[in-house]
Protein backbone atom coordinates (compact mmCIF):
# COMPACT_ATOMS: atom_id res chain seq x y z
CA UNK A 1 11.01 -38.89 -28.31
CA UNK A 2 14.49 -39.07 -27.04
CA UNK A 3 15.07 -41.55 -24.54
CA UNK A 4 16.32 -39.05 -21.79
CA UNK A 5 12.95 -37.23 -22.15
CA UNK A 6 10.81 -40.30 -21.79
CA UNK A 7 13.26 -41.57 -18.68
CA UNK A 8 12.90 -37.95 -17.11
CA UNK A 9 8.97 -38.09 -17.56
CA UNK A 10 8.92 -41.59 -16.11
CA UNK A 11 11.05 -40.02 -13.35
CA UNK A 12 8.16 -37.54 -12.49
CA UNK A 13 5.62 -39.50 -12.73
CA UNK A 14 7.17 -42.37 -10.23
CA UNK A 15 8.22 -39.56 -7.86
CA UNK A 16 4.79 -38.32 -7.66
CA UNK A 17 3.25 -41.67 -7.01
CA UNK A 18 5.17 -42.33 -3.97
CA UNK A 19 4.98 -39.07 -2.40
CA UNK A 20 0.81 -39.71 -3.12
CA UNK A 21 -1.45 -38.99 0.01
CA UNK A 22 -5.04 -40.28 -0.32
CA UNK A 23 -6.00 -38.22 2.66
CA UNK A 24 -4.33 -34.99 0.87
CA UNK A 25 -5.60 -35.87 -2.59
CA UNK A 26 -9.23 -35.57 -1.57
CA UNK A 27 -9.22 -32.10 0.54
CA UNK A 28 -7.17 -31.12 -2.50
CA UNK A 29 -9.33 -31.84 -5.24
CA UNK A 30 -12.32 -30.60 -3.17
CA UNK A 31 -10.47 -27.47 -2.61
CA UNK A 32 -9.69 -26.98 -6.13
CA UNK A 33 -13.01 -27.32 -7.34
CA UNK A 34 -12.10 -29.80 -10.01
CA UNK A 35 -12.94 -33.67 -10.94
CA UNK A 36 -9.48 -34.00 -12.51
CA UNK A 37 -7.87 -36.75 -9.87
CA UNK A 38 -5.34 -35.71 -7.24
CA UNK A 39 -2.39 -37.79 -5.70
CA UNK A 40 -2.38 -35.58 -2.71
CA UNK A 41 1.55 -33.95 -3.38
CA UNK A 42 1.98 -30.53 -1.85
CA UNK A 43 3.31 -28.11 -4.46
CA UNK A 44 6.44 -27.98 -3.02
CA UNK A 45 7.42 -31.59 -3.26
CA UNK A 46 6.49 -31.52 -6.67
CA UNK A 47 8.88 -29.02 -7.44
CA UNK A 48 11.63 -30.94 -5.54
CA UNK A 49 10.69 -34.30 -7.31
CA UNK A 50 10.62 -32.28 -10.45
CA UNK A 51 14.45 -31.44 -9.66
CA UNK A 52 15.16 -34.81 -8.42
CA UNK A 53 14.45 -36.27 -11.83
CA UNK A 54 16.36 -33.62 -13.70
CA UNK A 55 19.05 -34.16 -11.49
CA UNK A 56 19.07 -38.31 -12.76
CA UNK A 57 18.00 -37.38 -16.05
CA UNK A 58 19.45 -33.94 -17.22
CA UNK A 59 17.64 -32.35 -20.16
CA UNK A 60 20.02 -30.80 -22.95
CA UNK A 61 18.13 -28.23 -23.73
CA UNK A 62 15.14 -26.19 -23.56
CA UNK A 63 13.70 -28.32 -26.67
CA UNK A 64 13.88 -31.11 -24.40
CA UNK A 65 12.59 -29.68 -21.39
CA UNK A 66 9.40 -28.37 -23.50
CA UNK A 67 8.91 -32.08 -24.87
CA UNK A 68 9.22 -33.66 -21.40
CA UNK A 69 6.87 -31.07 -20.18
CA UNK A 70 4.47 -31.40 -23.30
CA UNK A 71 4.67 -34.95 -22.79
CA UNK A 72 3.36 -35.23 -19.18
CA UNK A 73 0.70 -32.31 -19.68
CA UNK A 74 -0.65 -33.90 -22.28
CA UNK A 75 -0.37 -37.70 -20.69
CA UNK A 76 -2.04 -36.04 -17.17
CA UNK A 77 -4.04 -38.10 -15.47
CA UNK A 78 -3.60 -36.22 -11.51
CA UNK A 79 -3.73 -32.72 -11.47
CA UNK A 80 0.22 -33.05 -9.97
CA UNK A 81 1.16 -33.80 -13.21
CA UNK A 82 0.42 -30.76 -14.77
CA UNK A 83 2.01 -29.15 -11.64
CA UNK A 84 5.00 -30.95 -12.83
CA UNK A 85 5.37 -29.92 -16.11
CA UNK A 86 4.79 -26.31 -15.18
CA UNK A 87 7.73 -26.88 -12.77
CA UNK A 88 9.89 -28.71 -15.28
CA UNK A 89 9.48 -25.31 -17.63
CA UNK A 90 11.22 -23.25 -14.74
CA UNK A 91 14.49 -25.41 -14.74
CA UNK A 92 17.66 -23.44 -16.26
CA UNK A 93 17.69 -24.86 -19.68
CA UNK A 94 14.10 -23.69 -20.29
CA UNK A 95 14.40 -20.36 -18.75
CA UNK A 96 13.82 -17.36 -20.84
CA UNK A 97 13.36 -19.64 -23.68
CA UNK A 98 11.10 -17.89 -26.43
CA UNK A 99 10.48 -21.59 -27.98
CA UNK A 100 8.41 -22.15 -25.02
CA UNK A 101 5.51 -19.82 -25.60
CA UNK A 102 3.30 -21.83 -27.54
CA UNK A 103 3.22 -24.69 -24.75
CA UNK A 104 2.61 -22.08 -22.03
CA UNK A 105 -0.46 -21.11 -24.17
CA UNK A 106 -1.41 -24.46 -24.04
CA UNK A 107 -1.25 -24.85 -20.28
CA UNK A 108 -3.04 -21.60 -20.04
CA UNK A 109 -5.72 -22.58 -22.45
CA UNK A 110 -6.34 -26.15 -21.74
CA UNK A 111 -5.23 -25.91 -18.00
CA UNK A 112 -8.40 -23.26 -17.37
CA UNK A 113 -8.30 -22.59 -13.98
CA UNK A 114 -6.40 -20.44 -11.33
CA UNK A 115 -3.95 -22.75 -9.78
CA UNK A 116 -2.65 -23.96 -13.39
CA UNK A 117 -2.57 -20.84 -15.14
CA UNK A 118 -0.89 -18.85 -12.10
CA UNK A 119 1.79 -21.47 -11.91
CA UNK A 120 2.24 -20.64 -15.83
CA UNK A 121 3.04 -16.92 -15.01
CA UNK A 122 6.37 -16.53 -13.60
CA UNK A 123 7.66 -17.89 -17.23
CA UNK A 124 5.37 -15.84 -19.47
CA UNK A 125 7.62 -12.88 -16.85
CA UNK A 126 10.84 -14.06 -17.75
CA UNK A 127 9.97 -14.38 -21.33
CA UNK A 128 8.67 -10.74 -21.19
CA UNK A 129 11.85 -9.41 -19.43
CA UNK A 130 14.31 -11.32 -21.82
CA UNK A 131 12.50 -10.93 -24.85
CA UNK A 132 10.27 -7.66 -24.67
CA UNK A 133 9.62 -6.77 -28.99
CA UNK A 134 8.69 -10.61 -29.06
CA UNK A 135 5.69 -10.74 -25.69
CA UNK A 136 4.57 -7.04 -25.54
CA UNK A 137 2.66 -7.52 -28.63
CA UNK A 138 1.54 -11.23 -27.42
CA UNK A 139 0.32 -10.03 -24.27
CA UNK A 140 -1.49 -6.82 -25.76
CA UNK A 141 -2.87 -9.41 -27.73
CA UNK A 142 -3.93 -12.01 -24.79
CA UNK A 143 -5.41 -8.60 -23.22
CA UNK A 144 -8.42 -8.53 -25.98
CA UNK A 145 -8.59 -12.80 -26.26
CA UNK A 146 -12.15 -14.45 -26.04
CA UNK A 147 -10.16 -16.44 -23.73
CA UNK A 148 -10.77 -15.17 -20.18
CA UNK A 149 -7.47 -16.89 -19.06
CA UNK A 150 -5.70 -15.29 -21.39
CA UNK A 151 -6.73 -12.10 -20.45
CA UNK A 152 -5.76 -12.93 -16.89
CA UNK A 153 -2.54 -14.03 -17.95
CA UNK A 154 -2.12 -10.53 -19.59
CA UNK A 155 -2.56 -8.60 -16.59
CA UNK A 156 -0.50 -10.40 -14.14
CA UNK A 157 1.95 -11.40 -16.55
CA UNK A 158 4.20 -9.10 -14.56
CA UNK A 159 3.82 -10.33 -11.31
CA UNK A 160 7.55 -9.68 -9.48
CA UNK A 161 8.95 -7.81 -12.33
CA UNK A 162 9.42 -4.97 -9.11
CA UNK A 163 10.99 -2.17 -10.54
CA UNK A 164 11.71 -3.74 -14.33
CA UNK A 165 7.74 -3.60 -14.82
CA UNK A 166 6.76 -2.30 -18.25
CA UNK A 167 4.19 0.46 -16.32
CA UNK A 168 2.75 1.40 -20.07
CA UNK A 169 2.12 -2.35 -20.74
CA UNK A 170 0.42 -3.11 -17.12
CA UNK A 171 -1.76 -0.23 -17.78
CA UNK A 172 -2.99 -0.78 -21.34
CA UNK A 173 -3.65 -4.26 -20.43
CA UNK A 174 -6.10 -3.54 -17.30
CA UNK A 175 -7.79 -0.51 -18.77
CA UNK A 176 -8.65 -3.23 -21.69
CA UNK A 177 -9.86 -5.91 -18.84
CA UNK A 178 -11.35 -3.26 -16.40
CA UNK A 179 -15.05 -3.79 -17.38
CA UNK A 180 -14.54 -7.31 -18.09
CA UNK A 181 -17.00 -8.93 -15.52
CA UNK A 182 -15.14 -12.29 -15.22
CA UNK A 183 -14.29 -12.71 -11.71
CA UNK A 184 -11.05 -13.70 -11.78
CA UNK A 185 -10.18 -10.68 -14.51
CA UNK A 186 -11.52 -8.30 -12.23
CA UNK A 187 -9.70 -10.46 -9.13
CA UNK A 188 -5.98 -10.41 -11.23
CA UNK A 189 -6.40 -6.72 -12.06
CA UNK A 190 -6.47 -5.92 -8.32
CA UNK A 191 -3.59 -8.11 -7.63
CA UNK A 192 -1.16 -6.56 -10.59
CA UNK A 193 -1.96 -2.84 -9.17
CA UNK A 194 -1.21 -4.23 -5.44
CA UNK A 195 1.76 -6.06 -6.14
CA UNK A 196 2.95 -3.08 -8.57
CA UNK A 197 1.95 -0.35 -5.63
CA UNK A 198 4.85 -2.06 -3.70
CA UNK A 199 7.54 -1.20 -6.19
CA UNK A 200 5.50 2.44 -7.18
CA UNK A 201 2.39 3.52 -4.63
CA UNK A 202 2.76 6.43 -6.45
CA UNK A 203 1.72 5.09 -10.00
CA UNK A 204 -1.04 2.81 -8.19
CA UNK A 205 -2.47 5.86 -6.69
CA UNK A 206 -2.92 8.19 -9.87
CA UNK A 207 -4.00 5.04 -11.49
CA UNK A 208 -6.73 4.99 -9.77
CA UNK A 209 -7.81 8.29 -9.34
CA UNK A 210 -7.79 8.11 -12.86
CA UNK A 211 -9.95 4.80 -14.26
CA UNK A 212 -13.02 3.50 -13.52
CA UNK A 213 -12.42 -0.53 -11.60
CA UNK A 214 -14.48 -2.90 -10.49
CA UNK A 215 -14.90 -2.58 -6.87
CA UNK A 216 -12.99 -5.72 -6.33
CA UNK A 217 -10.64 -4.73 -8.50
CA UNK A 218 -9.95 -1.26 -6.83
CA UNK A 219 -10.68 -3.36 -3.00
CA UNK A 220 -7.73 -5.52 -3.96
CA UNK A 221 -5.63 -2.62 -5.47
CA UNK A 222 -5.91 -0.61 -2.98
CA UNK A 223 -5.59 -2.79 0.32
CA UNK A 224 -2.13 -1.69 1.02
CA UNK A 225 -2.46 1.50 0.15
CA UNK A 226 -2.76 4.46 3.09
């Protein structure tokens, strides 16, 4: 492990234990729903530690970047942690880097639960929009996946892609989820079409005059919609 990864890491991890909250750790792991501890760091001063550090301790590339993330997901011990490394993935080096997908398919598939695997999405986007031949087939792929966060990753993979959205993708991908009875499957689907119906109401509309959805999934498509 290069030293500049391990000092960067070390960075993180001391930034996040000062900012700490005890009071904010436990209405944040109750909120959360897990039994992974918390410090009690607001997302947004995670991110700014997380640049903080990479300010003192640049990475050189996106190699390093997905070691020092790999490296404190792995090593978590407070859910802010994993925060962290998801943050550390969106700095410049790292961005649009194809090398990356196998540790965002680790933080999807180990991380298991809304908060992480959302945080995980804006990268599988940019990966999508810089490298389309390579993550189509992926995500077609994560679409069908035992793995019901992989599947959610799939659908709202595109999530602010606005008008650069890959319509035939977002629809093969929720007509392949849209009896899936996972609640937060049927939950994403209705958040891809509402976010997408902002861009093109149009397409939203026909889409679902067309396909059979959940009623939370249509509820959630549709709430925007006159």
């Amino acid at each position: 492990m290069p030293a500049e990864v391990s000092a960067l890491v070390d960075a993180v991890r001391r930034g996040l234990t000062e900012a700490g909250d005890p009071e904010r750790a436990r209405s944040t792991q109750a909120y959360l729903k897990t039994t992974e501890p918390c410090l009690g760091v607001r997302l947004p001063d995670v991110r700014r530690i997380v640049r903080a550090a990479a300010e003192a301790h640049p990475p050189g590339s996106a190699i390093e970047v997905g070691a020092a993330g790999q490296l404190l997901w792995r090593g978590a011990e407070h859910r802010e942690e994993r925060h962290a490394a998801i943050a550390l993935t969106g700095l410049p080096a790292a961005r649009g880097a194809l090398e990356l997908l196998p540790l965002y398919r680790e933080m999807i598939t180990t991380g298991a639960w809304w908060d992480l695997v959302d945080g995980v999405q804006p990268r599988i986007r940019d990966l999508l929009l810089a490298h389309p031949h390579t993550l189509r087939p992926v995500l077609q792929g994560w679409a069908h996946d035992p793995d019901r966060w992989l599947r959610r990753s799939a659908v709202i993979a595109q999530l602010g892609a606005k008008e650069r959205t890959d319509t035939a993708l977002l629809a093969e991908v929720v007509e392949a989820n849209a009896a899936d009875p996972e609640f937060f499957v049927r939950k994403a689907i209705g958040w891809a079409l509402r976010e997408h119906a902002k861009t093109d109401p149009a397409s939203v509309r026909r889409f679902l005059a067309e396909h059979e959805l959940s009623p939370l999934s249509r509820r959630e498509a549709a709430k925007h919609l006159t």
